[in-house]
CSV table of C-alpha atoms in Angstrom, one decimal:
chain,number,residue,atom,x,y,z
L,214,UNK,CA,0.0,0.0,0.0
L,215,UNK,CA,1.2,3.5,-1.0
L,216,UNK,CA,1.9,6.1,1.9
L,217,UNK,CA,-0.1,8.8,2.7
L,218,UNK,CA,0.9,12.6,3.4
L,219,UNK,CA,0.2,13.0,7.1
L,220,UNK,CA,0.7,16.4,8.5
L,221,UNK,CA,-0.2,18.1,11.9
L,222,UNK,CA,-0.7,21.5,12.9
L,223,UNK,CA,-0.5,23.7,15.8
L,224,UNK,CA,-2.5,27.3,16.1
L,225,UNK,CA,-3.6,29.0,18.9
L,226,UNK,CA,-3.2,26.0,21.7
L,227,UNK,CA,-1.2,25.0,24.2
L,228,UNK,CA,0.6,21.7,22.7
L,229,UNK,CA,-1.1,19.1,24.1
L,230,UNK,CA,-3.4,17.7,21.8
L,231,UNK,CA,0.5,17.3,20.3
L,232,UNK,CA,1.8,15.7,23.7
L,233,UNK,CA,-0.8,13.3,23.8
L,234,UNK,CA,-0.2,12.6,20.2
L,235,UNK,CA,3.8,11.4,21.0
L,236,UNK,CA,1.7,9.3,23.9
L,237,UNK,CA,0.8,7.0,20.9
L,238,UNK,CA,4.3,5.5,21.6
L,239,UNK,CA,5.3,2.4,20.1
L,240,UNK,CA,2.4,2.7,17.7
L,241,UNK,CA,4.0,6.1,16.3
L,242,UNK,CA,6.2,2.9,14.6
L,243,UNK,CA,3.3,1.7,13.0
L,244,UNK,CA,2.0,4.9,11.8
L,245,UNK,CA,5.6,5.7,10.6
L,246,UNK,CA,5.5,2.8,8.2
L,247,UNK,CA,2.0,4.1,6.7
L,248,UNK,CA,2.7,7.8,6.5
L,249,UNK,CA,4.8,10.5,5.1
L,250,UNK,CA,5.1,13.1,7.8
L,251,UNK,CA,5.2,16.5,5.9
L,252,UNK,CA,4.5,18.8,7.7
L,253,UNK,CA,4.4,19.1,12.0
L,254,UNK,CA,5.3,20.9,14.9
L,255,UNK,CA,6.7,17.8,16.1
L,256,UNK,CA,10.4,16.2,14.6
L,257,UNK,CA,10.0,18.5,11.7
L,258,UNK,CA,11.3,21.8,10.7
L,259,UNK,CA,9.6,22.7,7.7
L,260,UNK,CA,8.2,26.2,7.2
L,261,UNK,CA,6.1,25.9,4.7
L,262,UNK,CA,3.0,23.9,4.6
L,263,UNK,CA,3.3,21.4,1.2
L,264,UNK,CA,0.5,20.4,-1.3
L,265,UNK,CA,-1.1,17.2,-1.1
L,266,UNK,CA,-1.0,16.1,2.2
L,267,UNK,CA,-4.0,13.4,2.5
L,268,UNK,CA,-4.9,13.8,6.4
L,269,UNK,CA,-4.4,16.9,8.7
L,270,UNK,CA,-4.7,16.7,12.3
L,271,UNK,CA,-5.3,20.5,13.3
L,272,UNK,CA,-4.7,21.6,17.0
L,273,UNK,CA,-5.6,24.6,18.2
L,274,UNK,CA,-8.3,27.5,18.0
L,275,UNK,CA,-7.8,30.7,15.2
L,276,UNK,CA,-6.9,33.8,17.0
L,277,UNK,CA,-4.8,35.6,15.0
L,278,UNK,CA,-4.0,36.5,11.1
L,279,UNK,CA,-1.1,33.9,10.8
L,280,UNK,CA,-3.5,30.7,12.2
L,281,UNK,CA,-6.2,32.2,9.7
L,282,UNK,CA,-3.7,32.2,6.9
L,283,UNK,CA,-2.1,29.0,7.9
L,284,UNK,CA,-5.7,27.1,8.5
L,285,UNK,CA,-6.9,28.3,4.8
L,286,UNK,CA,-3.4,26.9,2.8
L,287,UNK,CA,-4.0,23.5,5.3
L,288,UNK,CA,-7.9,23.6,3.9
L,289,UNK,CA,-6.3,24.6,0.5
L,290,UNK,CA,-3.7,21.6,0.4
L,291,UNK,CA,-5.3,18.6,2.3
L,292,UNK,CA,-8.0,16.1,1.5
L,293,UNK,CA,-9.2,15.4,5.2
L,294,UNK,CA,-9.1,17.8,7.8
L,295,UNK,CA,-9.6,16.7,11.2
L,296,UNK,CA,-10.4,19.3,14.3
L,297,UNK,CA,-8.1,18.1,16.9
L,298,UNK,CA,-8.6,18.7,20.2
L,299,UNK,CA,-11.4,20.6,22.1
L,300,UNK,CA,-10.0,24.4,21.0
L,301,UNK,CA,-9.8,23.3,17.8
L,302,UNK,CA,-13.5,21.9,17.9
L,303,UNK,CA,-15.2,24.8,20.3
L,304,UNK,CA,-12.2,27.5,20.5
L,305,UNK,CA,-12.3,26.4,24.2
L,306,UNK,CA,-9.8,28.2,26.8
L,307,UNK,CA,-8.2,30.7,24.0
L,308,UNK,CA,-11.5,31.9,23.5
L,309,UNK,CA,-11.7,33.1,27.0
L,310,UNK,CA,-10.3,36.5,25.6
L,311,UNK,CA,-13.3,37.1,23.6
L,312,UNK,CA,-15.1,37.6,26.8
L,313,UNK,CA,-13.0,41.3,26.9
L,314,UNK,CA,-14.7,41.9,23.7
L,315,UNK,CA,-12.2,42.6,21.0
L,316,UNK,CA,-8.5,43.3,20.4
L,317,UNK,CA,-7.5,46.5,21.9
L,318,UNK,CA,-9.0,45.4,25.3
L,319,UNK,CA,-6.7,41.8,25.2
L,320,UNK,CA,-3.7,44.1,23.9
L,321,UNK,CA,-4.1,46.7,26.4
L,322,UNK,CA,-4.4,44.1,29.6
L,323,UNK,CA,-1.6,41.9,28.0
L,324,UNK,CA,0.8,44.6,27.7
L,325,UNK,CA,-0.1,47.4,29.9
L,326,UNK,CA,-2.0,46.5,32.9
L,327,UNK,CA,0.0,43.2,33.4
L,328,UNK,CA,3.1,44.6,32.3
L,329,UNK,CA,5.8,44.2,34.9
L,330,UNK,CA,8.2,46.3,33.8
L,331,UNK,CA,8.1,48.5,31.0
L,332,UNK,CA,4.3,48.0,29.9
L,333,UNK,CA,3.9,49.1,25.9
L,334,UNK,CA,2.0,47.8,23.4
L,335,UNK,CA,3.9,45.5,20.7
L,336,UNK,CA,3.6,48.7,17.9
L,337,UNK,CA,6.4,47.2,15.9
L,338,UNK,CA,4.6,45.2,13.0
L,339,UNK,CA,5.7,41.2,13.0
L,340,UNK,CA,6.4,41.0,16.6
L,341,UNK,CA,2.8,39.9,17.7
L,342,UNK,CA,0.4,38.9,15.1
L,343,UNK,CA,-2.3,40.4,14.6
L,344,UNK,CA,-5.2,39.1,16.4
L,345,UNK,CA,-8.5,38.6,15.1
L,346,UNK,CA,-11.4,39.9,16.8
L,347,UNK,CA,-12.6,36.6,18.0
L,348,UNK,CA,-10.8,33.5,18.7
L,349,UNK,CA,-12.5,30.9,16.3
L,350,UNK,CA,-12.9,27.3,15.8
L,351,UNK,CA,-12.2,26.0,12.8
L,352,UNK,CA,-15.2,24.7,11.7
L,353,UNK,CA,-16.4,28.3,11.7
L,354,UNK,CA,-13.8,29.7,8.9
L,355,UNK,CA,-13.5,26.0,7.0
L,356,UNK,CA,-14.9,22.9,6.1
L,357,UNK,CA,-14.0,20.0,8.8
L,358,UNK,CA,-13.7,16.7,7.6
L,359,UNK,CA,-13.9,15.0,11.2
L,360,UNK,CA,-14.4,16.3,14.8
L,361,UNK,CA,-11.7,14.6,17.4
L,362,UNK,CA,-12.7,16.4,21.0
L,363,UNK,CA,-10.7,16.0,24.2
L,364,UNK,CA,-9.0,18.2,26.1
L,365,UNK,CA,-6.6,16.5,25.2
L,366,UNK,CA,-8.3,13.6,23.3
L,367,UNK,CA,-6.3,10.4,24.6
L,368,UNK,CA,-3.6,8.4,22.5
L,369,UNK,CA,-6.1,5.8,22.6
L,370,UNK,CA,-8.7,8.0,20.7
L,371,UNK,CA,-6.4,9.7,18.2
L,372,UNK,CA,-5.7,6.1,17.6
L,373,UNK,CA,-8.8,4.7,16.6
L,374,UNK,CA,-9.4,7.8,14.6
L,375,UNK,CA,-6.2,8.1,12.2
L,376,UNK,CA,-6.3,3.7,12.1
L,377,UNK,CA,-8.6,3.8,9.8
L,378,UNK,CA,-7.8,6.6,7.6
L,379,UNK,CA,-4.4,4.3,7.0
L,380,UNK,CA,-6.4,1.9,5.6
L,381,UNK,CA,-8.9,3.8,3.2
L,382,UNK,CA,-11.9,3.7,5.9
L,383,UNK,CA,-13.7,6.6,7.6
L,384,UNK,CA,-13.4,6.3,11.4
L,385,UNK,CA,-16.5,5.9,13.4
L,386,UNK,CA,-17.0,8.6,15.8
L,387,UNK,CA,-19.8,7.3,18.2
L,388,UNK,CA,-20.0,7.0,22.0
L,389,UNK,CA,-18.3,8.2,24.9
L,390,UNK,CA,-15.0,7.0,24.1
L,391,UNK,CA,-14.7,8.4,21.0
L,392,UNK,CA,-16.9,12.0,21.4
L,393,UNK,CA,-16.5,13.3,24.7
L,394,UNK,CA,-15.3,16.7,25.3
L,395,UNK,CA,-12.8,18.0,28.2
């Protein structure tokens, strides 16, 4: 059997849809014989994201211009998209700043009020990106393939979801094991 493109991708989130991931241990030898990784945060230093890449795990909510950017070439590029992880799949904790209601309140207590030192707002363009005025899941800016919730969704359940893609199959997402959030 040929090998597929495999690629993952972290946005606004904090890594560990990707730690859970590396908990697939010994089976990441499995995988490895199925897959071409391409593109990922994890053992791979590529900067751009390539074309044709057959399944897409996607951690992390869109908060700022560079996710939206990268999310649309990943949507662009690859066949099946999968949300992965709850932030990805609601927007979860990163979307607690939407509660201040837009970007000049989350830059101003970021950098000012919190500031310890010398508060000032990053003015110098390409030092923060610039943030969107909600943090977004993806499903709400592109089409998802497949929902994988958890917070973070076990090596078990990441799994049972990517198995079958190896072997031409949809997954089945039903039941507790498979669709529970948090």
């Amino acid at each position: 059997m040929e090998k597929i493109n495999f690629a993952t991708v972290w946005l606004a989130g904090c890594s560990g849809c990707h730690m859970s991931f590396l908990d697939l241990d010994e089976w990441l030898f499995d995988l490895a014989a199925h897959v071409n990784v391409v593109y990922s945060p994890v053992g791979c230093d590529l900067k751009d994201y390539p074309e044709n890449v057959d399944v897409c795990l996607v951690e992390g909510a869109v908060a700022n211009e560079e996710n939206l950017e990268l999310l649309h070439k990943v949507r662009q590029r690859t066949k099946w998209l999968i949300s992965f992880g709850d932030c990805a799949v609601t927007a979860n904790v990163p979307a607690m700043r939407n509660m201040l209601g837009g970007t000049e309140p989350v830059l101003k207590r970021c950098y000012l009020e919190l500031g310890d030192i010398t508060p000032q707002l990053p003015n110098f363009p390409g030092i923060v990106p610039e943030l969107l005025d909600r943090v977004r899941p993806l499903h709400e800016l592109v089409k998802v393939d497949m929902y994988l919730p958890g917070c973070p969704p076990s090596a078990e359940r990441i799994k049972n979801a990517i198995a079958p893609l190896l072997k031409g199959e949809k997954p089945v997402m039903e039941g507790r094991e498979m669709i529970k959030f948090g």
